[in-house]
PDB file of C-alpha atoms in Angstrom:
ATOM      1  CA  MET A  23      31.725   4.237  -2.027  1.00 61.00           C
ATOM      2  CA  VAL A  24      30.449   3.824   1.535  1.00 49.00           C
ATOM      3  CA  GLY A  25      27.121   5.423   0.547  1.00 56.00           C
ATOM      4  CA  ALA A  26      26.633   2.993  -2.347  1.00 53.00           C
ATOM      5  CA  GLY A  27      27.411   0.033  -0.094  1.00 45.00           C
ATOM      6  CA  ALA A  28      24.971   1.262   2.553  1.00 42.00           C
ATOM      7  CA  TYR A  29      22.269   1.698  -0.102  1.00 48.00           C
ATOM      8  CA  LEU A  30      22.758  -1.848  -1.365  1.00 45.00           C
ATOM      9  CA  LEU A  31      22.620  -3.183   2.178  1.00 44.00           C
ATOM     10  CA  VAL A  32      19.420  -1.255   3.015  1.00 49.00           C
ATOM     11  CA  ARG A  33      17.842  -2.282  -0.287  1.00 52.00           C
ATOM     12  CA  SER A  34      18.388  -5.954   0.393  1.00 57.00           C
ATOM     13  CA  THR A  35      17.404  -6.110   4.065  1.00 64.00           C
ATOM     14  CA  PRO A  36      13.967  -7.478   5.009  1.00 71.00           C
ATOM     15  CA  VAL A  37      13.637  -4.744   7.662  1.00 78.00           C
ATOM     16  CA  PHE A  38      12.184  -2.436   4.978  1.00 86.00           C
ATOM     17  CA  ALA A  39       9.853  -4.980   3.368  1.00 90.00           C
ATOM     18  CA  VAL A  40       6.295  -3.785   2.687  1.00 94.00           C
ATOM     19  CA  ARG A  41       4.095  -5.285   5.384  1.00 95.00           C
ATOM     20  CA  GLY A  42       1.179  -2.895   5.232  1.00 96.00           C
ATOM     21  CA  ILE A  43      -0.649  -0.752   2.692  1.00 97.00           C
ATOM     22  CA  GLU A  44      -2.490   2.394   3.842  1.00 97.00           C
ATOM     23  CA  VAL A  45      -5.066   3.830   1.457  1.00 98.00           C
ATOM     24  CA  ARG A  46      -6.393   7.356   1.902  1.00 97.00           C
ATOM     25  CA  GLY A  47      -9.018   9.324   0.003  1.00 96.00           C
ATOM     26  CA  ALA A  48     -11.076   6.327  -1.076  1.00 95.00           C
ATOM     27  CA  SER A  49     -14.281   4.676   0.048  1.00 95.00           C
ATOM     28  CA  PRO A  50     -13.868   1.390   1.933  1.00 96.00           C
ATOM     29  CA  GLU A  51     -14.749  -0.595  -1.217  1.00 94.00           C
ATOM     30  CA  VAL A  52     -12.260   1.268  -3.433  1.00 95.00           C
ATOM     31  CA  ALA A  53      -9.616   1.006  -0.696  1.00 97.00           C
ATOM     32  CA  ARG A  54     -10.165  -2.771  -0.690  1.00 97.00           C
ATOM     33  CA  GLN A  55      -9.710  -2.852  -4.486  1.00 96.00           C
ATOM     34  CA  VAL A  56      -6.517  -0.761  -4.223  1.00 97.00           C
ATOM     35  CA  ARG A  57      -5.080  -3.060  -1.535  1.00 97.00           C
ATOM     36  CA  ALA A  58      -5.929  -6.119  -3.637  1.00 97.00           C
ATOM     37  CA  ALA A  59      -4.207  -4.576  -6.683  1.00 97.00           C
ATOM     38  CA  LEU A  60      -1.103  -3.766  -4.624  1.00 97.00           C
ATOM     39  CA  ASP A  61      -1.058  -7.089  -2.750  1.00 97.00           C
ATOM     40  CA  PRO A  62       1.730  -8.475  -5.001  1.00 96.00           C
ATOM     41  CA  LEU A  63       4.008  -5.736  -3.588  1.00 95.00           C
ATOM     42  CA  LEU A  64       3.808  -7.136  -0.056  1.00 96.00           C
ATOM     43  CA  GLY A  65       7.302  -8.258   0.847  1.00 93.00           C
ATOM     44  CA  ALA A  66       8.948  -5.935  -1.698  1.00 93.00           C
ATOM     45  CA  ASN A  67      11.622  -3.622  -0.317  1.00 92.00           C
ATOM     46  CA  LEU A  68      10.411  -0.023   0.190  1.00 91.00           C
ATOM     47  CA  VAL A  69      13.812   1.417  -0.678  1.00 90.00           C
ATOM     48  CA  GLY A  70      13.930  -0.244  -4.080  1.00 88.00           C
ATOM     49  CA  LEU A  71      10.201  -0.019  -4.770  1.00 91.00           C
ATOM     50  CA  ASP A  72       9.507   0.339  -8.484  1.00 91.00           C
ATOM     51  CA  GLY A  73       7.058   3.204  -8.960  1.00 91.00           C
ATOM     52  CA  ARG A  74       6.024   1.837 -12.367  1.00 93.00           C
ATOM     53  CA  ARG A  75       4.713  -1.301 -10.654  1.00 93.00           C
ATOM     54  CA  VAL A  76       2.699   0.781  -8.197  1.00 95.00           C
ATOM     55  CA  ARG A  77       1.232   3.038 -10.901  1.00 93.00           C
ATOM     56  CA  GLY A  78       0.594   0.085 -13.214  1.00 94.00           C
ATOM     57  CA  ALA A  79      -1.307  -1.823 -10.554  1.00 95.00           C
ATOM     58  CA  LEU A  80      -3.428   1.212  -9.693  1.00 95.00           C
ATOM     59  CA  ALA A  81      -4.198   1.941 -13.357  1.00 92.00           C
ATOM     60  CA  ASP A  82      -6.102  -1.357 -13.413  1.00 90.00           C
ATOM     61  CA  VAL A  83      -8.518  -0.250 -10.660  1.00 95.00           C
ATOM     62  CA  PRO A  84     -11.500   1.296 -12.512  1.00 95.00           C
ATOM     63  CA  ASP A  85     -12.559   3.563  -9.627  1.00 95.00           C
ATOM     64  CA  VAL A  86      -9.149   5.277  -9.371  1.00 96.00           C
ATOM     65  CA  ALA A  87      -8.799   8.463 -11.450  1.00 95.00           C
ATOM     66  CA  ALA A  88      -5.375   9.405 -10.060  1.00 95.00           C
ATOM     67  CA  SER A  89      -3.072   8.356  -7.268  1.00 95.00           C
ATOM     68  CA  SER A  90       0.205   9.014  -5.557  1.00 95.00           C
ATOM     69  CA  TYR A  91       2.235   7.034  -3.069  1.00 96.00           C
ATOM     70  CA  ASP A  92       4.918   7.436  -0.474  1.00 95.00           C
ATOM     71  CA  ARG A  93       7.098   5.152   1.569  1.00 94.00           C
ATOM     72  CA  GLY A  94       6.187   5.019   5.246  1.00 94.00           C
ATOM     73  CA  PHE A  95       9.346   3.571   6.731  1.00 91.00           C
ATOM     74  CA  PRO A  96      10.048   1.056   7.961  1.00 92.00           C
ATOM     75  CA  SER A  97       7.341  -1.087   6.309  1.00 93.00           C
ATOM     76  CA  THR A  98       4.275   0.785   5.066  1.00 96.00           C
ATOM     77  CA  LEU A  99       3.286   1.786   1.557  1.00 96.00           C
ATOM     78  CA  ARG A 100       0.995   4.838   1.735  1.00 97.00           C
ATOM     79  CA  VAL A 101      -1.328   5.491  -1.190  1.00 97.00           C
ATOM     80  CA  TRP A 102      -3.491   8.551  -1.815  1.00 97.00           C
ATOM     81  CA  VAL A 103      -6.381   8.047  -4.211  1.00 96.00           C
ATOM     82  CA  VAL A 104      -8.461  10.465  -6.242  1.00 96.00           C
ATOM     83  CA  PRO A 105     -11.594   8.475  -7.047  1.00 94.00           C
ATOM     84  CA  GLU A 106     -13.401   8.609 -10.366  1.00 94.00           C
ATOM     85  CA  ARG A 107     -16.600  10.632 -10.222  1.00 93.00           C
ATOM     86  CA  PRO A 108     -19.627   8.789 -11.595  1.00 93.00           C
ATOM     87  CA  VAL A 109     -21.819  10.982 -13.796  1.00 94.00           C
ATOM     88  CA  ALA A 110     -24.054   8.653 -15.790  1.00 94.00           C
ATOM     89  CA  VAL A 111     -25.656   5.257 -16.019  1.00 94.00           C
ATOM     90  CA  LEU A 112     -24.651   3.646 -19.289  1.00 94.00           C
ATOM     91  CA  ARG A 113     -27.256   1.344 -20.802  1.00 93.00           C
ATOM     92  CA  ARG A 114     -26.305  -1.479 -23.133  1.00 92.00           C
ATOM     93  CA  GLY A 115     -29.340  -3.614 -23.801  1.00 90.00           C
ATOM     94  CA  ALA A 116     -30.613  -4.767 -20.407  1.00 89.00           C
ATOM     95  CA  GLU A 117     -27.243  -4.038 -18.734  1.00 92.00           C
ATOM     96  CA  ARG A 118     -26.514  -0.936 -16.707  1.00 94.00           C
ATOM     97  CA  TRP A 119     -23.024   0.383 -16.030  1.00 95.00           C
ATOM     98  CA  LEU A 120     -21.715   3.292 -14.006  1.00 95.00           C
ATOM     99  CA  VAL A 121     -19.496   5.650 -16.042  1.00 96.00           C
ATOM    100  CA  SER A 122     -17.244   8.526 -14.927  1.00 95.00           C
ATOM    101  CA  THR A 123     -16.678  12.059 -16.148  1.00 90.00           C
ATOM    102  CA  ARG A 124     -13.644  10.829 -18.115  1.00 91.00           C
ATOM    103  CA  GLY A 125     -15.754   8.218 -19.906  1.00 93.00           C
ATOM    104  CA  ARG A 126     -14.282   5.374 -17.882  1.00 95.00           C
ATOM    105  CA  VAL A 127     -16.582   2.420 -17.271  1.00 96.00           C
ATOM    106  CA  LEU A 128     -16.527   1.844 -13.520  1.00 95.00           C
ATOM    107  CA  ARG A 129     -18.678  -1.220 -12.856  1.00 92.00           C
ATOM    108  CA  PRO A 130     -21.959  -2.909 -13.707  1.00 93.00           C
ATOM    109  CA  LEU A 131     -24.988  -1.949 -11.654  1.00 92.00           C
ATOM    110  CA  ASP A 132     -27.110  -4.691 -10.156  1.00 84.00           C
ATOM    111  CA  GLY A 133     -30.305  -2.655  -9.984  1.00 70.00           C
ATOM    112  CA  ALA A 134     -31.801  -0.125 -12.332  1.00 59.00           C
ATOM    113  CA  GLY A 135     -29.512   2.653 -11.105  1.00 59.00           C
ATOM    114  CA  ARG A 136     -32.506   4.662  -9.962  1.00 65.00           C
ATOM    115  CA  GLY A 137     -31.994   6.922  -7.001  1.00 65.00           C
ATOM    116  CA  LEU A 138     -28.451   7.780  -8.030  1.00 78.00           C
ATOM    117  CA  GLY A 139     -29.593  11.035  -9.633  1.00 86.00           C
ATOM    118  CA  LEU A 140     -27.536  10.340 -12.750  1.00 91.00           C
ATOM    119  CA  GLY A 141     -28.462  10.733 -16.384  1.00 90.00           C
ATOM    120  CA  ARG A 142     -28.810   7.740 -18.650  1.00 92.00           C
ATOM    121  CA  VAL A 143     -26.860   7.168 -21.845  1.00 94.00           C
ATOM    122  CA  TRP A 144     -27.681   4.362 -24.276  1.00 93.00           C
ATOM    123  CA  MET A 145     -25.164   2.581 -26.431  1.00 91.00           C
ATOM    124  CA  PRO A 146     -25.522  -0.229 -28.977  1.00 90.00           C
ATOM    125  CA  ALA A 147     -26.313  -3.613 -27.417  1.00 89.00           C
ATOM    126  CA  ASP A 148     -23.483  -5.306 -29.318  1.00 88.00           C
ATOM    127  CA  ALA A 149     -20.778  -2.793 -28.322  1.00 88.00           C
ATOM    128  CA  PRO A 150     -17.953  -4.342 -26.253  1.00 90.00           C
ATOM    129  CA  LEU A 151     -17.854  -3.104 -22.692  1.00 91.00           C
ATOM    130  CA  ALA A 152     -15.953  -4.037 -19.511  1.00 93.00           C
ATOM    131  CA  ALA A 153     -15.080  -2.391 -16.208  1.00 93.00           C
ATOM    132  CA  GLY A 154     -12.018  -0.209 -16.672  1.00 93.00           C
ATOM    133  CA  ASP A 155     -12.673   0.457 -20.363  1.00 94.00           C
ATOM    134  CA  THR A 156     -12.670   4.013 -21.647  1.00 93.00           C
ATOM    135  CA  LEU A 157     -15.515   4.847 -23.988  1.00 93.00           C
ATOM    136  CA  THR A 158     -14.285   5.346 -27.542  1.00 91.00           C
ATOM    137  CA  ASP A 159     -17.523   6.055 -29.431  1.00 89.00           C
ATOM    138  CA  PRO A 160     -17.537   9.858 -29.841  1.00 91.00           C
ATOM    139  CA  HIS A 161     -21.352  10.050 -29.672  1.00 90.00           C
ATOM    140  CA  VAL A 162     -21.519   8.085 -26.418  1.00 90.00           C
ATOM    141  CA  ARG A 163     -18.594  10.081 -24.932  1.00 90.00           C
ATOM    142  CA  GLY A 164     -20.306  13.345 -25.897  1.00 90.00           C
ATOM    143  CA  ALA A 165     -23.556  12.231 -24.271  1.00 90.00           C
ATOM    144  CA  VAL A 166     -21.694  11.284 -21.065  1.00 90.00           C
ATOM    145  CA  ARG A 167     -19.937  14.652 -20.983  1.00 86.00           C
ATOM    146  CA  ALA A 168     -23.237  16.492 -21.496  1.00 80.00           C
TER     147      ALA A 168
END
């Protein structure tokens, strides 16, 4: 009974509110994206932190292949990131996109994508495509994997 009361007290105190987010294993740009995705958790209590919210927010960051987190008491959320590994430049008409080994579309490329040392894969110009999408066309996925 005392343990349950102490848990409820700790869970409701602002002493354990998330005030900082540490990101490890990511480039500065990906770390910025991870912090932005987790920004809504600032102020949430570390003790009662909902892991589904953390994982859900990180699933929306295209450059994150996998992640884990831990509570850094009293007020830090620590996140470890395994970044996606780009393997190809996806061409859709005049557009160029970076795509990962898992077939995840990472981001559009401003330039031609030359100098990256990556193969090029063409897809139909009218195919829908957005950062974070996973390629569904089996021919395009096969070409990316090759």
